[in-house]
CSV table of C-alpha atoms and ligand atoms in Angstrom, one decimal:
chain,number,residue,atom,x,y,z
A,1,MET,CA,-24.5,-1.6,3.4
A,2,PHE,CA,-25.6,-3.8,0.6
A,3,LEU,CA,-24.4,-1.2,-2.0
A,4,LYS,CA,-21.0,-1.1,-0.2
A,5,GLN,CA,-20.8,-4.9,-0.5
A,6,ILE,CA,-21.6,-4.9,-4.2
A,7,ARG,CA,-19.0,-2.2,-4.7
A,8,SER,CA,-16.3,-4.2,-2.8
A,9,TYR,CA,-17.2,-7.3,-4.9
A,10,ILE,CA,-16.9,-5.5,-8.2
A,11,ILE,CA,-13.6,-3.8,-7.2
A,12,ALA,CA,-12.1,-7.1,-5.9
A,13,LYS,CA,-13.2,-9.0,-9.0
A,14,SER,CA,-12.0,-6.5,-11.5
A,15,TYR,CA,-8.9,-5.2,-9.8
A,16,ASP,CA,-6.2,-7.3,-11.5
A,17,TYR,CA,-7.8,-6.9,-14.9
A,18,ALA,CA,-8.2,-3.2,-14.5
A,19,MET,CA,-4.5,-2.8,-13.5
A,20,ARG,CA,-3.1,-5.2,-16.1
A,21,SER,CA,-1.7,-2.8,-18.6
A,22,THR,CA,-0.3,-0.5,-15.8
A,23,GLU,CA,1.3,-3.5,-14.1
A,24,LYS,CA,3.0,-4.4,-17.4
A,25,SER,CA,4.1,-0.9,-18.3
A,26,CYS,CA,5.7,0.0,-14.9
A,27,LEU,CA,4.2,-1.3,-11.7
A,28,GLN,CA,5.7,-4.8,-11.9
A,29,SER,CA,9.2,-3.6,-12.4
A,30,TRP,CA,8.8,-1.0,-9.6
A,31,ARG,CA,7.5,-3.6,-7.2
A,32,LYS,CA,10.3,-6.0,-8.0
A,33,GLU,CA,13.0,-3.4,-7.4
A,34,LEU,CA,11.4,-2.0,-4.3
A,35,LEU,CA,10.6,-5.3,-2.5
A,36,ALA,CA,14.0,-6.7,-3.0
A,37,GLN,CA,14.9,-4.6,0.1
A,38,ALA,CA,12.3,-6.4,2.2
A,39,HIS,CA,13.7,-8.5,5.1
A,40,GLY,CA,13.0,-10.0,8.5
A,41,ASP,CA,9.5,-9.9,9.9
A,42,LEU,CA,7.3,-8.2,7.3
A,43,LEU,CA,3.8,-6.6,7.4
A,44,GLU,CA,2.0,-5.6,4.2
A,45,ILE,CA,-0.9,-3.3,4.7
A,46,GLY,CA,-3.8,-3.4,2.2
A,47,ALA,CA,-2.4,-6.4,0.4
A,48,GLY,CA,-5.3,-6.5,-2.0
A,49,THR,CA,-5.2,-9.4,-4.4
A,50,GLY,CA,-1.6,-10.3,-3.5
A,51,VAL,CA,0.3,-8.8,-6.4
A,52,ASN,CA,3.4,-8.2,-4.3
A,53,LEU,CA,3.8,-11.8,-3.2
A,54,PRO,CA,5.9,-13.0,-6.2
A,55,HIS,CA,8.4,-10.2,-5.5
A,56,TYR,CA,9.2,-11.0,-1.8
A,57,PRO,CA,12.8,-12.4,-1.3
A,58,ASP,CA,12.9,-16.0,-0.1
A,59,HIS,CA,14.9,-15.0,3.0
A,60,ILE,CA,12.0,-13.1,4.7
A,61,ASN,CA,11.3,-14.6,8.1
A,62,ARG,CA,7.6,-14.1,8.3
A,63,ILE,CA,4.9,-12.3,6.3
A,64,ILE,CA,1.7,-10.9,7.6
A,65,LEU,CA,-0.7,-9.7,5.0
A,66,SER,CA,-3.4,-7.4,6.3
A,67,GLU,CA,-6.5,-6.7,4.2
A,68,PRO,CA,-9.7,-5.2,5.7
A,69,ASP,CA,-11.9,-5.8,2.7
A,70,ALA,CA,-13.6,-9.3,2.9
A,71,GLN,CA,-13.9,-9.6,-0.9
A,72,MET,CA,-10.3,-8.7,-1.5
A,73,ARG,CA,-9.3,-11.1,1.3
A,74,LYS,CA,-11.0,-14.0,-0.6
A,75,GLN,CA,-8.9,-13.2,-3.7
A,76,LEU,CA,-5.8,-12.9,-1.5
A,77,GLN,CA,-6.5,-16.3,0.1
A,78,ARG,CA,-6.7,-17.9,-3.4
A,79,GLU,CA,-3.4,-16.3,-4.3
A,80,THR,CA,-1.6,-17.3,-1.1
A,81,ASP,CA,-2.9,-20.9,-1.4
A,82,GLN,CA,-0.5,-21.2,-4.4
A,83,PHE,CA,2.4,-20.2,-2.2
A,84,GLN,CA,1.7,-22.7,0.6
A,85,GLN,CA,4.0,-21.1,3.0
A,86,GLN,CA,3.7,-21.7,6.7
A,87,ARG,CA,5.4,-18.3,7.3
A,88,LEU,CA,2.5,-16.4,5.8
A,89,ASN,CA,-0.7,-15.2,7.6
A,90,ILE,CA,-3.6,-13.2,6.4
A,91,THR,CA,-5.4,-10.8,8.8
A,92,PRO,CA,-8.4,-8.5,8.4
A,93,TRP,CA,-6.8,-5.5,10.2
A,94,GLY,CA,-7.0,-1.9,8.8
A,95,ALA,CA,-3.8,0.0,8.6
A,96,ASP,CA,-4.8,2.2,11.5
A,97,SER,CA,-5.4,-0.7,13.9
A,98,ILE,CA,-2.9,-3.5,13.5
A,99,GLU,CA,-3.2,-5.8,16.5
A,100,MET,CA,0.4,-6.4,17.1
A,101,PRO,CA,2.8,-5.1,19.8
A,102,ASP,CA,5.1,-2.1,19.3
A,103,GLY,CA,8.2,-2.8,17.3
A,104,SER,CA,7.0,-6.1,15.7
A,105,PHE,CA,8.3,-5.6,12.2
A,106,ASP,CA,11.6,-5.0,10.3
A,107,THR,CA,9.8,-4.1,7.1
A,108,ILE,CA,6.3,-2.7,6.4
A,109,VAL,CA,5.1,-2.5,2.9
A,110,SER,CA,2.4,-0.1,1.5
A,111,THR,CA,1.7,-0.1,-2.2
A,112,LEU,CA,-1.2,2.0,-3.5
A,113,VAL,CA,-2.8,1.9,0.0
A,114,LEU,CA,-2.1,5.2,1.7
A,115,CYS,CA,-4.4,6.9,-0.8
A,116,SER,CA,-7.3,4.8,0.6
A,117,VAL,CA,-6.9,4.8,4.4
A,118,PRO,CA,-9.3,7.0,6.2
A,119,SER,CA,-6.5,9.0,7.9
A,120,LEU,CA,-3.0,9.2,6.5
A,121,GLU,CA,-1.6,10.5,9.8
A,122,THR,CA,-3.2,7.8,11.9
A,123,SER,CA,-2.0,5.0,9.6
A,124,LEU,CA,1.6,6.4,9.5
A,125,ASN,CA,1.7,6.7,13.2
A,126,GLU,CA,0.6,3.1,13.5
A,127,ILE,CA,3.4,2.1,11.0
A,128,TYR,CA,5.9,4.0,13.1
A,129,ARG,CA,4.7,2.2,16.2
A,130,LEU,CA,5.0,-1.2,14.6
A,131,LEU,CA,8.4,-0.8,13.1
A,132,ARG,CA,11.5,-1.9,15.1
A,133,PRO,CA,14.3,0.6,15.6
A,134,ASN,CA,16.0,0.8,12.2
A,135,GLY,CA,13.0,-0.9,10.5
A,136,ILE,CA,11.9,0.3,7.1
A,137,LEU,CA,8.7,1.3,5.3
A,138,LEU,CA,8.7,0.4,1.6
A,139,PHE,CA,6.2,2.5,-0.2
A,140,LEU,CA,4.8,3.0,-3.7
A,141,GLU,CA,1.9,5.5,-3.8
A,142,HIS,CA,0.2,7.9,-6.1
A,143,VAL,CA,0.1,11.4,-4.9
A,144,ILE,CA,-1.1,14.9,-5.6
A,145,SER,CA,0.0,16.3,-8.9
A,146,ASP,CA,2.6,19.1,-9.1
A,147,HIS,CA,0.9,20.4,-12.2
A,148,PRO,CA,-1.6,23.1,-11.1
A,149,PRO,CA,-4.4,22.4,-13.7
A,150,THR,CA,-4.3,18.6,-12.9
A,151,ARG,CA,-4.3,19.4,-9.2
A,152,THR,CA,-7.5,21.5,-9.6
A,153,TRP,CA,-9.1,18.5,-11.4
A,154,GLN,CA,-7.9,16.2,-8.7
A,155,HIS,CA,-9.7,18.3,-6.0
A,156,ARG,CA,-12.8,18.5,-8.2
A,157,ILE,CA,-13.2,14.8,-8.9
A,158,GLU,CA,-11.9,13.4,-5.6
A,159,PRO,CA,-15.3,12.9,-3.9
A,160,ILE,CA,-16.8,10.9,-6.8
A,161,TRP,CA,-13.6,9.1,-7.5
A,162,GLY,CA,-13.4,8.0,-3.9
A,163,LEU,CA,-16.9,6.5,-4.1
A,164,CYS,CA,-16.1,4.5,-7.2
A,165,ALA,CA,-12.5,3.5,-6.2
A,166,GLY,CA,-12.7,2.3,-2.6
A,167,ASN,CA,-12.2,5.6,-0.8
A,168,CYS,CA,-9.1,6.4,-2.9
A,169,HIS,CA,-7.9,10.0,-2.4
A,170,LEU,CA,-6.2,11.9,-5.2
A,171,THR,CA,-4.7,14.9,-3.3
A,172,ARG,CA,-2.5,13.4,-0.7
A,173,ASP,CA,1.0,14.6,-0.1
A,174,THR,CA,2.3,11.3,1.2
A,175,ALA,CA,6.0,12.0,1.3
A,176,THR,CA,5.4,15.0,3.6
A,177,ALA,CA,3.1,12.8,5.8
A,178,ILE,CA,5.8,10.1,6.1
A,179,LEU,CA,8.3,12.6,7.3
A,180,ALA,CA,5.8,14.1,9.7
A,181,ALA,CA,5.2,10.7,11.2
A,182,GLY,CA,8.9,10.6,12.3
A,183,LEU,CA,10.4,8.4,9.6
A,184,LYS,CA,13.5,9.4,7.6
A,185,ILE,CA,13.1,9.0,3.8
A,186,GLU,CA,16.2,7.3,2.5
A,187,GLN,CA,15.2,6.7,-1.1
A,188,LEU,CA,12.6,8.6,-3.1
A,189,THR,CA,11.8,8.2,-6.8
A,190,GLU,CA,9.1,10.1,-8.6
A,191,ALA,CA,7.7,8.8,-11.8
A,192,PRO,CA,4.5,8.9,-13.8
A,193,MET,CA,2.4,5.7,-13.7
A,194,THR,CA,2.1,5.2,-17.4
A,195,GLY,CA,-1.2,3.8,-18.6
A,196,ALA,CA,-3.2,5.3,-15.7
A,197,PRO,CA,-5.5,8.4,-15.9
A,198,ALA,CA,-3.6,11.7,-15.6
A,199,PHE,CA,-5.1,12.4,-12.2
A,200,VAL,CA,-3.5,9.3,-10.7
A,201,GLN,CA,-0.3,9.3,-12.6
A,202,ARG,CA,2.2,11.0,-10.3
A,203,THR,CA,3.8,8.4,-8.0
A,204,ILE,CA,6.5,8.2,-5.4
A,205,ARG,CA,8.3,5.1,-4.3
A,206,GLY,CA,11.1,4.4,-2.0
A,207,SER,CA,12.1,3.6,1.6
A,208,ALA,CA,11.8,5.4,4.9
A,209,ARG,CA,13.5,4.3,8.1
A,210,LYS,CA,12.7,4.5,11.8
A,211,SER,CA,15.6,5.8,13.8
A,212,SER,CA,17.8,3.2,15.5
A,213,ASP,CA,17.5,5.4,18.6
A,214,SER,CA,14.4,3.4,19.7
A,215,GLY,CA,11.2,5.3,20.6
A,216,LYS,CA,12.5,8.8,19.6
A,217,LYS,CA,11.0,10.4,16.5
A,218,VAL,CA,13.7,11.8,14.1
B,301,LIG,C1,-5.6,0.1,-4.8
B,301,LIG,S1,-5.7,-1.3,-3.8
B,301,LIG,C2,-4.0,-1.7,-3.7
B,301,LIG,C3,-3.8,-3.2,-3.5
B,301,LIG,C4,-2.3,-3.7,-3.5
B,301,LIG,N1,-1.6,-3.2,-2.3
B,301,LIG,C5,-1.6,-3.3,-4.7
B,301,LIG,O1,-0.4,-2.8,-4.6
B,301,LIG,O2,-2.1,-3.4,-5.8
B,301,LIG,C6,-6.0,-0.6,-2.2
B,301,LIG,C7,-6.1,-1.6,-1.1
B,301,LIG,O3,-6.1,-1.0,0.2
B,301,LIG,C8,-7.1,-1.6,1.0
B,301,LIG,N2,-7.6,-0.7,2.0
B,301,LIG,C9,-8.6,0.1,2.0
B,301,LIG,N3,-8.7,0.8,3.2
B,301,LIG,C10,-7.7,0.3,4.0
B,301,LIG,C11,-7.3,0.5,5.3
B,301,LIG,N4,-8.0,1.4,6.1
B,301,LIG,N5,-6.3,-0.2,5.8
B,301,LIG,C12,-5.6,-1.1,5.0
B,301,LIG,N6,-5.9,-1.3,3.8
B,301,LIG,C13,-7.0,-0.7,3.2
B,301,LIG,C14,-8.2,-2.0,0.0
B,301,LIG,O4,-9.1,-3.0,0.5
B,301,LIG,C15,-7.4,-2.4,-1.2
B,301,LIG,O5,-7.0,-3.8,-1.1
């Protein structure tokens, strides 16, 4: 328990610094482009230190930032204090148990989070439940490599990587899981996350929509 707290503290304190060069080389511009589509009532899962906040359009109605890690939440609170927006709330919910009614959100955002949730399937089912008919999931995630030797290494180092990097998985096929949850992928861009180690370089980003035919999976 104590070790877990120390690990959380170190990850939260070092996160922005560790990601600095990758943010500059690609993530910042990807976030800006992706999040321009955000609208209405928005939930961000695993909001971390709040790096997406500067990219949200002004016209968003309400923003709920969920972040289950207490240390990350402290960083997030500091970041949101600068925004001083009444329309913004921080919650401690994990992505698999968001305490909101079905169909609460027009937009759900997940950036570099679906690699860390305990069950991809459970979290995506929760996202599906929470989206309104016609609502969108905006995602940016690193995924399993399509290069067989890199893939082999991803499988080998995943257990130890997960311990060091907050339960991050290297071998998830997130696009397939999004489709399996019943969402329709409308935009999908694949690109290497330059500046990151080879085993986390392959990323996907885009949008996936819940059918306007409420309740029925597509
Ligand atoms: C790699 S960081 C990404 C932070 C931020 N979203 C970004 O784009 O930089 C992963 C985040 O997911 C959070 N996380 C871990 N498990 C989670 C879960 N079950 N539900 C929601 N978020 C989770 C972590 O606390 C951390 O803030």
